[in-house]
Coordinates of C-alpha atoms and ligand atoms in Angstrom, one line a residue:
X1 CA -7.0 -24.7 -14.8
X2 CA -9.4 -22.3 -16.5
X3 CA -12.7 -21.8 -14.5
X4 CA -15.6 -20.6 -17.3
X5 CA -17.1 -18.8 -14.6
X6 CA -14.9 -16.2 -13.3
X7 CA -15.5 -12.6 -13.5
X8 CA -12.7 -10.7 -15.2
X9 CA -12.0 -7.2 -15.8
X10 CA -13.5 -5.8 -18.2
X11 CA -11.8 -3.3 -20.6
X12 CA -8.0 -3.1 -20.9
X13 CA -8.2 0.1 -19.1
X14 CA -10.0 -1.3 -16.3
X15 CA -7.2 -3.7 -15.5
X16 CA -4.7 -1.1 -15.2
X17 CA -6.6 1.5 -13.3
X18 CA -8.2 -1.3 -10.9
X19 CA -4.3 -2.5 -10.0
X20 CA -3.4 1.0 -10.4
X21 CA -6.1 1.5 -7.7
X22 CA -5.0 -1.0 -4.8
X23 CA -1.2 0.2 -5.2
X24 CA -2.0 4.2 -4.8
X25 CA -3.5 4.9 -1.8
X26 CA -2.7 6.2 1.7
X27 CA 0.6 4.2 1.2
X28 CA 1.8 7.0 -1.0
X29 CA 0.2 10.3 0.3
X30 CA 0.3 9.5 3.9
X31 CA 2.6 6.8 4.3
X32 CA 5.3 7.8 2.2
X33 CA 6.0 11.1 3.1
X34 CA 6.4 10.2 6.8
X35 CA 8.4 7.3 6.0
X36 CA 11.0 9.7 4.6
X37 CA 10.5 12.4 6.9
X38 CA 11.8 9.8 9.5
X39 CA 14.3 8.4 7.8
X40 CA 16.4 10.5 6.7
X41 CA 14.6 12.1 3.4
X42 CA 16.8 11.9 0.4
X43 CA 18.6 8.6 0.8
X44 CA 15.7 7.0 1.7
X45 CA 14.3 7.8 -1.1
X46 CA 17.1 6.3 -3.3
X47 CA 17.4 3.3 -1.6
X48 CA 13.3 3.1 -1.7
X49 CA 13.7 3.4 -5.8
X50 CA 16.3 1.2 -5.5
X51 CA 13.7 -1.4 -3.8
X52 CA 11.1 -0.7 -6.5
X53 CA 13.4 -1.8 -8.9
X54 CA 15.6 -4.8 -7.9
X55 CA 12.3 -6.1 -5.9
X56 CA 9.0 -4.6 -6.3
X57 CA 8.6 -4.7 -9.9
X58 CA 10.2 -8.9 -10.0
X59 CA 7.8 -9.8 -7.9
X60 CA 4.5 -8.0 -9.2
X61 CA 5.6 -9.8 -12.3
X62 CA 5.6 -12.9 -10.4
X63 CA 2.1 -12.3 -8.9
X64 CA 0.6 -11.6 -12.2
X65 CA 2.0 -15.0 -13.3
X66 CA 0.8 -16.6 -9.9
X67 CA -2.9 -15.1 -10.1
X68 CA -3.7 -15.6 -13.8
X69 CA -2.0 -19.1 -14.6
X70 CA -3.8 -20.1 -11.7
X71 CA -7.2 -18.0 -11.4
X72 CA -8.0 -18.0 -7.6
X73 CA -7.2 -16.9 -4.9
X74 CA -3.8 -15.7 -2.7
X75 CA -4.4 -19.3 -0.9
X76 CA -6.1 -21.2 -3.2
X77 CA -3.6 -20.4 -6.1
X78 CA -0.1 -21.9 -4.0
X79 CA -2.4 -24.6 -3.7
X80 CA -3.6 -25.5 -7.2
X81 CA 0.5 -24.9 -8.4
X82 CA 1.8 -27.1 -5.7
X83 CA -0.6 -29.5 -4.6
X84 CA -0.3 -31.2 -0.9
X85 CA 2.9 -28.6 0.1
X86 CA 3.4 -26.2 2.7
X87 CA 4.0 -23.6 0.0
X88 CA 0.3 -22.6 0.8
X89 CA 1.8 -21.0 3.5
X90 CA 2.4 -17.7 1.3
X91 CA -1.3 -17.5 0.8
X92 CA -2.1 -17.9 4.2
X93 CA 0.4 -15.2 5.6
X94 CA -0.8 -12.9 2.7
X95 CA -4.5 -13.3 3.5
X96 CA -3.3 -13.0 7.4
X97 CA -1.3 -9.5 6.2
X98 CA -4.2 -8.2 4.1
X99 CA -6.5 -8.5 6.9
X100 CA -4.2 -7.0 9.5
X101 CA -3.6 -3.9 7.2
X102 CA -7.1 -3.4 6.5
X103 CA -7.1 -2.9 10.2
X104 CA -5.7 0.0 10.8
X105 CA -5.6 1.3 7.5
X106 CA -9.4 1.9 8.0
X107 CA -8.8 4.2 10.7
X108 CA -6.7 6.4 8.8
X109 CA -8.9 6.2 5.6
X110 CA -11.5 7.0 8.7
X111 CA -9.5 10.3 9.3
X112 CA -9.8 11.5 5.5
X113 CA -13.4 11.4 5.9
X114 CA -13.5 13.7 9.1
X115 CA -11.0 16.3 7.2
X116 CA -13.8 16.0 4.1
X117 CA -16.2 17.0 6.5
X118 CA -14.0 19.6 8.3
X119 CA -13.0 21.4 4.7
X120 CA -16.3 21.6 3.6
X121 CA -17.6 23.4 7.3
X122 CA -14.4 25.9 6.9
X123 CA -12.9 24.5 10.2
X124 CA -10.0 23.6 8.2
X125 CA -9.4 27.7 7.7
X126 CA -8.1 30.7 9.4
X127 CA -5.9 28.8 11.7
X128 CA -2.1 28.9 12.5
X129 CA 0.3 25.5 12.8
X130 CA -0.1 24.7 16.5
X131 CA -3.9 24.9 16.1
X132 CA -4.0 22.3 13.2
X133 CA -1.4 19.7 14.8
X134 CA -4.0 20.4 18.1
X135 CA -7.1 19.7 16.4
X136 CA -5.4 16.9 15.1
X137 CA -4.1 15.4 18.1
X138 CA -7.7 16.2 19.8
X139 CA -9.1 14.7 16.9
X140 CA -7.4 11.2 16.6
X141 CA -7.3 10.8 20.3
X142 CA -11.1 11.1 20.7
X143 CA -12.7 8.0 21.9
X144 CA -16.1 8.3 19.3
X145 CA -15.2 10.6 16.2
X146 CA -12.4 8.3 14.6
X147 CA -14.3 5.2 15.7
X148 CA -17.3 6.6 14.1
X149 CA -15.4 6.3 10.9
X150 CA -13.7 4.1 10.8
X151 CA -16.7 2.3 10.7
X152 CA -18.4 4.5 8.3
X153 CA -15.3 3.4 5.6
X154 CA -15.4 -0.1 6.4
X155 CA -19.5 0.0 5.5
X156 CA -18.4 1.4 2.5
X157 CA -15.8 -1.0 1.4
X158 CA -18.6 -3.4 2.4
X159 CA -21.2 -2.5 0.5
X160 CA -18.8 -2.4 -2.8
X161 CA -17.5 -5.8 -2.1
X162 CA -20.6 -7.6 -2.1
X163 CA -22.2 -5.7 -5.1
X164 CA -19.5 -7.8 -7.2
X165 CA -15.9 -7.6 -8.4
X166 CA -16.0 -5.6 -11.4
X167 CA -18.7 -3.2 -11.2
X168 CA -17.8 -1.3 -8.3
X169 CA -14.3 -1.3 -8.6
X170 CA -14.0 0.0 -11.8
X171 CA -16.4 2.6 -12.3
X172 CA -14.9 4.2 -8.9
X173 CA -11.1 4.1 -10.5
X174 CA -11.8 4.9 -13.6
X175 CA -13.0 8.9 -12.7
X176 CA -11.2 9.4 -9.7
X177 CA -8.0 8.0 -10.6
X178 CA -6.5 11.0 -12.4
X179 CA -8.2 13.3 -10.5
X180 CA -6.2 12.8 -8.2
X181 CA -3.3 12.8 -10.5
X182 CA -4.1 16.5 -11.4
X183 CA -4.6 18.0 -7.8
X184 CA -1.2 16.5 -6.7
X185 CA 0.2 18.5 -9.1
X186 CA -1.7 21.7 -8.5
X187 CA -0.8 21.2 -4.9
X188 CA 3.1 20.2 -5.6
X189 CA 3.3 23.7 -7.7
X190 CA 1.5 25.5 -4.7
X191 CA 3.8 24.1 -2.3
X192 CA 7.1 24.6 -4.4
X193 CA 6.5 28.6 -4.6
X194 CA 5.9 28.4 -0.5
X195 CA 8.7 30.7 1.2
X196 CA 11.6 28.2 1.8
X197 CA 10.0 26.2 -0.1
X198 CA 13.8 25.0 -1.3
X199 CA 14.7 23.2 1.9
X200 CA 12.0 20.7 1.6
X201 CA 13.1 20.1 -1.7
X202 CA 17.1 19.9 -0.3
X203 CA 15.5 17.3 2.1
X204 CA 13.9 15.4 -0.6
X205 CA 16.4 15.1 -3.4
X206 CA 19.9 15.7 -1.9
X207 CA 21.0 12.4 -0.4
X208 CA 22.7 11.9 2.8
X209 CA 24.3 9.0 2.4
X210 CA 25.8 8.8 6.5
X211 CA 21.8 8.6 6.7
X212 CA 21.4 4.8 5.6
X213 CA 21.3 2.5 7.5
X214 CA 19.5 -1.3 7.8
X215 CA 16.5 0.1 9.6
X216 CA 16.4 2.7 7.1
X217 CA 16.9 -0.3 4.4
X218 CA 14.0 -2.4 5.9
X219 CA 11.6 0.8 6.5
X220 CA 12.2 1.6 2.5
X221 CA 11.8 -2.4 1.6
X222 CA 8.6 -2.2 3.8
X223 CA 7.4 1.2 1.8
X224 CA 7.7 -0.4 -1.5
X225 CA 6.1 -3.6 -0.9
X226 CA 3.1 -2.0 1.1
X227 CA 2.9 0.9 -1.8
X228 CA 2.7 -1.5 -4.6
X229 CA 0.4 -4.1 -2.8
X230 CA 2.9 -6.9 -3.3
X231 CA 4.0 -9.8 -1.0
X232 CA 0.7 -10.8 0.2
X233 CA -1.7 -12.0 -2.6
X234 CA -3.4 -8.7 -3.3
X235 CA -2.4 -8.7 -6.8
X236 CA -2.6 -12.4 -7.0
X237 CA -6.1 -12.2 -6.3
X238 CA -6.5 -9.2 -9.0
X239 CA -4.7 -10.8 -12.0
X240 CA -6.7 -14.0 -11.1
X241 CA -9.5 -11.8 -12.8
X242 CA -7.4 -10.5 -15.8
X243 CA -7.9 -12.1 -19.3
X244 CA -5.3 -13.8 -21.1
X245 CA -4.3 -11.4 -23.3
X246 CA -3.8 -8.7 -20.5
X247 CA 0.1 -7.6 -21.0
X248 CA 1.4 -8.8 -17.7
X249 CA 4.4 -7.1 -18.6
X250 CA 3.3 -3.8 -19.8
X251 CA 0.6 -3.8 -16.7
X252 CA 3.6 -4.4 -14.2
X253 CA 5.5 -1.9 -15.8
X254 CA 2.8 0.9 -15.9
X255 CA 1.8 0.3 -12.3
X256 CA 5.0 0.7 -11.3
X257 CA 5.7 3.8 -12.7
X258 CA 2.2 5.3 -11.8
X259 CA 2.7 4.5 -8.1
X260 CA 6.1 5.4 -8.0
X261 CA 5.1 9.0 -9.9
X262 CA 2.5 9.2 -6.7
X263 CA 4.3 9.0 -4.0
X264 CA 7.1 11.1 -5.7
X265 CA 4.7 14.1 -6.1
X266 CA 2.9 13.5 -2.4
X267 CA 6.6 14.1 -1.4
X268 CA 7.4 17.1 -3.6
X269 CA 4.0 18.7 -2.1
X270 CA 4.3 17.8 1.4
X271 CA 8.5 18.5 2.3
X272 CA 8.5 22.1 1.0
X273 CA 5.4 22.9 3.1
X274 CA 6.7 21.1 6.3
X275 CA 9.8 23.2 6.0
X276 CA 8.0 26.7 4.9
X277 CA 5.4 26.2 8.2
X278 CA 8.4 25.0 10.4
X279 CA 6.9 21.3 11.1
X280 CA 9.4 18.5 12.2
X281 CA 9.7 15.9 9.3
X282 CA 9.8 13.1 11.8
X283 CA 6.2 14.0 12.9
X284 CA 5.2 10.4 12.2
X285 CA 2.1 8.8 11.5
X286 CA -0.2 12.8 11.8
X287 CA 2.4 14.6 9.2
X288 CA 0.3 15.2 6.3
X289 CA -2.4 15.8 8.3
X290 CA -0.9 18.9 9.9
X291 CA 1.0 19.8 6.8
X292 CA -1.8 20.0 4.0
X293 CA -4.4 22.4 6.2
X294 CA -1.2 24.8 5.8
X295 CA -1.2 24.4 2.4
X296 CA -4.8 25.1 1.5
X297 CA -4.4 28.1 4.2
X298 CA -2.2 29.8 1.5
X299 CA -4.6 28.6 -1.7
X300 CA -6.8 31.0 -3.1
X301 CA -10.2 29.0 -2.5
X302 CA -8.7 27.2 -0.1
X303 CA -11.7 25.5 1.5
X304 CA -13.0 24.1 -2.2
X305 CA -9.4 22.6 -3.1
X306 CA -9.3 20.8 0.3
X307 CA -12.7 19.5 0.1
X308 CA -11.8 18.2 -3.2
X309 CA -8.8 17.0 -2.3
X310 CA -9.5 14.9 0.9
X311 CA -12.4 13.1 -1.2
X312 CA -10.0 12.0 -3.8
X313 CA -7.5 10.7 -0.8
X314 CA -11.0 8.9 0.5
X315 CA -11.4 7.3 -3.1
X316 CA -8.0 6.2 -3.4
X317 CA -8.2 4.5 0.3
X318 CA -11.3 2.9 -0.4
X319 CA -9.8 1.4 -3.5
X320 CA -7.0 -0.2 -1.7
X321 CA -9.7 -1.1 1.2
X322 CA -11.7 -2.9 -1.2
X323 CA -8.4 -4.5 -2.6
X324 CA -7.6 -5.6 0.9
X325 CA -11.0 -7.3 1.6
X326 CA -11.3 -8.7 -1.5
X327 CA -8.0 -10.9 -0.9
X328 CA -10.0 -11.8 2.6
X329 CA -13.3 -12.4 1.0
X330 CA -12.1 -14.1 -2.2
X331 CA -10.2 -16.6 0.2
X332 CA -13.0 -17.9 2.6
X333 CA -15.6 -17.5 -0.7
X334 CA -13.6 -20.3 -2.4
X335 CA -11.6 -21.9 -0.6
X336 CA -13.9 -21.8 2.3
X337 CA -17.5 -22.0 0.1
X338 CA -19.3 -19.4 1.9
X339 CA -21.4 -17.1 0.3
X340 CA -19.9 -13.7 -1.1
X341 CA -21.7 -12.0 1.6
X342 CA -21.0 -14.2 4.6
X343 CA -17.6 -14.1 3.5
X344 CA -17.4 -10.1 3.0
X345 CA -19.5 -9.9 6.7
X346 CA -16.8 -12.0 8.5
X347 CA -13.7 -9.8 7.0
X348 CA -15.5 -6.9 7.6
X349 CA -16.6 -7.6 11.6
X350 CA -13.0 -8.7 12.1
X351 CA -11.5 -5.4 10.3
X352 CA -13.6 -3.7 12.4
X353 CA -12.6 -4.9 15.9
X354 CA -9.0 -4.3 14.8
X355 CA -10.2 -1.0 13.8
X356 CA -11.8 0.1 16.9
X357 CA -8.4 -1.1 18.9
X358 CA -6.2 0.2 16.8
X359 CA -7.8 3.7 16.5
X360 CA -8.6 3.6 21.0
X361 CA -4.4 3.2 20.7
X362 CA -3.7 5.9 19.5
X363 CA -5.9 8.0 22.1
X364 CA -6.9 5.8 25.6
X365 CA -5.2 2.8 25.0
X366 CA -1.9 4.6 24.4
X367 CA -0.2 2.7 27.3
X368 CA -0.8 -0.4 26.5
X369 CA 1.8 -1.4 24.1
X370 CA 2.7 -4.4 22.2
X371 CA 7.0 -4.7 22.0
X372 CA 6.6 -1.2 22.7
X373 CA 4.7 0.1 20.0
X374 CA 1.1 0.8 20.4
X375 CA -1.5 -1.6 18.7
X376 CA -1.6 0.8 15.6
X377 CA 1.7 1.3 15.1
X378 CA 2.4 -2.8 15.9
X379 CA 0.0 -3.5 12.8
X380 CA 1.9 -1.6 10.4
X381 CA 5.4 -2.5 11.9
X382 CA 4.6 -6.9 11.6
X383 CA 2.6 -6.0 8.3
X384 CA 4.6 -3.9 5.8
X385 CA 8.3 -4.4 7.7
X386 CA 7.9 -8.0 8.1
X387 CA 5.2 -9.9 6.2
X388 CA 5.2 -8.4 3.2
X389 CA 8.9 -8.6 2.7
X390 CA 8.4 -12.4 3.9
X391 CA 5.6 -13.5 1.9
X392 CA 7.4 -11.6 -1.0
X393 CA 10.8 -13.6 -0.8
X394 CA 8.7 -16.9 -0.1
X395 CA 6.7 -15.8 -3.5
X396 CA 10.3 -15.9 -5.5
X397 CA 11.8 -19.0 -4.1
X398 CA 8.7 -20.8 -4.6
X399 CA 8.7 -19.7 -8.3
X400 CA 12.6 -20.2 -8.8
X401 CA 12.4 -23.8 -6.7
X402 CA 9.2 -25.1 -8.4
X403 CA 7.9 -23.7 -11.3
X404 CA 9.5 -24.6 -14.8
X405 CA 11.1 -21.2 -16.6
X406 CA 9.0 -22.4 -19.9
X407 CA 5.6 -23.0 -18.0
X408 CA 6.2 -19.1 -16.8
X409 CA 7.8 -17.2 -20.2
X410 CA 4.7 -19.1 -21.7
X411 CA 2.2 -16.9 -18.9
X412 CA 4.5 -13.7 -19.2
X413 CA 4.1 -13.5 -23.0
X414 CA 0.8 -14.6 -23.5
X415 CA 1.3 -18.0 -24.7
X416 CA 4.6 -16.7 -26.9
X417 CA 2.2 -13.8 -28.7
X418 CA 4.5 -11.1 -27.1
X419 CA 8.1 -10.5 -26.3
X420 CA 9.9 -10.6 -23.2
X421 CA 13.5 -9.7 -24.2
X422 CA 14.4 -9.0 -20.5
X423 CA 12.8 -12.7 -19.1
X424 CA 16.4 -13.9 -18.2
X425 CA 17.4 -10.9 -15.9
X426 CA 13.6 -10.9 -14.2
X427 CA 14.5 -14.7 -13.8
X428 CA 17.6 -14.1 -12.4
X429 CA 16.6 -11.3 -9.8
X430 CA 13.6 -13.2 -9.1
X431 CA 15.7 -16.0 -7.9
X432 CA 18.9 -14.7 -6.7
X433 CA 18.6 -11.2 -6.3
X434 CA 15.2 -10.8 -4.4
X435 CA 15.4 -13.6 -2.0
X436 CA 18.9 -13.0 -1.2
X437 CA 18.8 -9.5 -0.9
X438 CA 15.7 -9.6 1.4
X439 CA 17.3 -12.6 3.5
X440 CA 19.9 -10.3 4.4
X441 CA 17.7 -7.2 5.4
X442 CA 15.9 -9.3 7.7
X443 CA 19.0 -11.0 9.3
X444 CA 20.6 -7.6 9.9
X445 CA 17.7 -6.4 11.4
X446 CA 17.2 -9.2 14.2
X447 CA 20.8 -8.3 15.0
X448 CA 22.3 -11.9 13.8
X449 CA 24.5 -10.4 11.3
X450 CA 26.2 -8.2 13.8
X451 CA 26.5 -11.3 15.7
X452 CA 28.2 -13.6 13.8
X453 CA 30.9 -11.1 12.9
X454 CA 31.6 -10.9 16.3
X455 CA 31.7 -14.5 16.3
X456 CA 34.4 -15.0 13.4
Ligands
LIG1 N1 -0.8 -0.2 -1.7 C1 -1.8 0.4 -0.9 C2 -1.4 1.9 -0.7 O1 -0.4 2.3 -1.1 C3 -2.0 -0.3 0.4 C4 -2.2 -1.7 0.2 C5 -1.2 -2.6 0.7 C6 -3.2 -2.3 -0.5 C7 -1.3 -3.9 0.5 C8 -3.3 -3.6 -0.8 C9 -2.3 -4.4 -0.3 O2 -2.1 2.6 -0.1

């Protein structure tokens, strides 16, 4: 089905850096680095590459295919390939998981805007350890500041999302995108010649393998499906606005490696710093934000590179925020027939009351916790741990159940105008490998593969 009327991206660049721009965000500066500061380090990060490998990069493949051959949305295109089946499902828990995310990843995108604001006033200066991890924890416990905003980033994402697809999203990626590239590494080389500087690396790169463990497995699974945007119709709903001669393949490929370069160098700037200013790895959720201030302490100009650095982390949120809303909006625009900005006003009310509880639970509302995490950290946990995974092994059986091999080599090379010397062992991963190994994850985690050992 070809629909004359779709926006697409415009140039070739703009496809990559606009894919490139939902995958890197706060999943690989903030979440990253405190995923493998609490599991483990090293061998997290092995089995996380691992992940990236065997499942992330199948299954972006698989949602290029999806998105294009079909041209709508995460719902709309499980519908158009399998009329009158439940396989719609996958849309619906991805639109369900994009919403969710955009949640609570608004309140952190919220906090990069406060420590924009704090760098350029010089609060973020002249202070020792305790003080920043205090001004944090005042900070995100606050009733009004984070709420405040949160709210601010959601307008923002907003306003982008009803001025039009291409437009905004592009222009944004297009600058900012390797801006950020650049101050990573400035900041990586800062951090590396910190005094102890080689622990952090130690941590990083030297595998303990006694470390690993399912919950480690499922936390690295969860990392690389949230990192790259996969398993709930994020990149479904991008590629539904590529043109048919993007290079799926090369496009998959580059993404991959771009994200995965990311998150590498956020880790390489952020362990050798938490181990030269004596901060606990497992800090959680706050880590880079008590680590970086440290950093910048020790820069010459300190106050200009962190100003310049939190707004790069703000653009690179607000391009995985307008990513997430657009899977919202783009559902309920078609398969709903609301007006763009109807649709963009419902997603964004909703992400904002799930914004405003999720930010109160992390200050007042501490107590009240859902299977005893708080409402912020329940979001992420259901989101990343469990749909993403899900809707990602629901997207390969789907394709290895119904979908004829020649229908989707015909998609991956562009109607047979490129190669794909490697289509059997994607096939094969993508319908053995994937599904299987993610099955298995999940049934060790809920406990029932202990179980039936001690059955037989
Ligand atoms: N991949 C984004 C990041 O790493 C987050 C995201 C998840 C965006 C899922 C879209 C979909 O920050």
């Amino acid at each position: 089905m070809t629909n004359k009327n779709r926006v697409t991206f415009g140039s070739k660049l703009g496809v990559v850096f606009a894919t490139v721009g939902s995958a890197v965000g706060l999943g690989n500066i903030w979440r990253f680095p405190y995923m493998v500061g609490e599991n483990g380090g090293a061998a997290f990060l092995l089995v996380y590459i691992a992940c990236i490998l065997a499942l992330g990069l199948p299954v972006m493949l698989t949602e290029f295919f999806i998105g294009r051959n079909t041209q709508r949305n995460a719902a709309g295109a499980f519908k158009s390939l399998a009329p009158n089946s439940t396989w719609s499902i996958i849309g619906y828990n991805g639109v369900l998981a994009a919403f969710l995310i955009l949640g609570f990843y608004a309140v952190v995108s919220g906090w990069t805007l406060e420590y924009i604001i704090q760098a350029v006033t010089g609060s973020l200066s002249g202070k020792s350890t305790t003080e920043f991890a205090d001004d944090f924890a005042n900070f995100s416990s606050d009733i009004y500041r984070p709420i405040f905003w949160t709210i601010a980033f959601i307008a923002l994402t907003h306003f982008i999302i009803v001025s039009g697809v291409k437009k905004g999203i592009e222009r944004a990626s297009k600058i900012m995108m390797p801006m950020l590239f650049l101050i990573l590494v400035i900041l990586c080389i800062r951090s590396v010649m910190l005094p102890n500087a080689g622990k952090g690396l130690i941590f990083l790169f030297k595998p303990d393998f006694s470390k690993i463990s399912s919950s480690v497995i499922l936390s690295a699974m969860g990392q690389a499906f949230f990192s790259l945007s996969i398993g709930m119709g994020c990149l479904i709903t991008y590629s539904s606005y590529f043109s048919k001669t993007t290079n799926l393949q090369r496009t998959a490929v580059e993404v991959t490696i771009l994200d995965t370069l990311v998150a590498l160098l956020a880790g390489i700037m952020i362990f050798p710093a938490v181990f030269s200013f004596n901060i606990e790895p497992t800090e959680g959720a706050r880590l880079v934000f008590i680590t970086l201030p440290n950093v910048f302490g020790q820069m010459f100009l300190g106050e200009i590179w962190s100003s310049i650095f939190f707004l790069l982390l703000a653009v690179a949120a607000l391009t995985s925020t307008i990513s997430l809303h657009e899977v919202a909006t783009a559902y309920l625009l078609e398969e709903h027939k609301m007006s763009r900005k109807k649709a963009a006003t419902l997603v964004s009310v909703g992400a904002l009351i799930l914004g405003v509880i999720s930010s109160l639970s992390i200050g007042v509302w501490k107590e009240h916790t859902i299977l005893g995490l708080t409402f912020f950290d329940f979001l992420d946990y259901i989101t990343a741990k469990i749909m993403l995974p899900f809707g990602g092994m629901l997207i390969c059986i789907f394709i290895g159940r119904r979908i004829d091999k020649k229908i989707l080599k015909a998609e991956l090379t562009n109607q047979g105008t490129i190669t794909f010397s490697l289509f059997n062992i994607y096939a094969f991963f993508m319908k053995y490998i994937a599904p299987v190994g993610i099955g298995l994850i999940f049934l060790h985690e809920l406990g029932i593969i202990n179980w039936l050992k001690s059955i037989f």
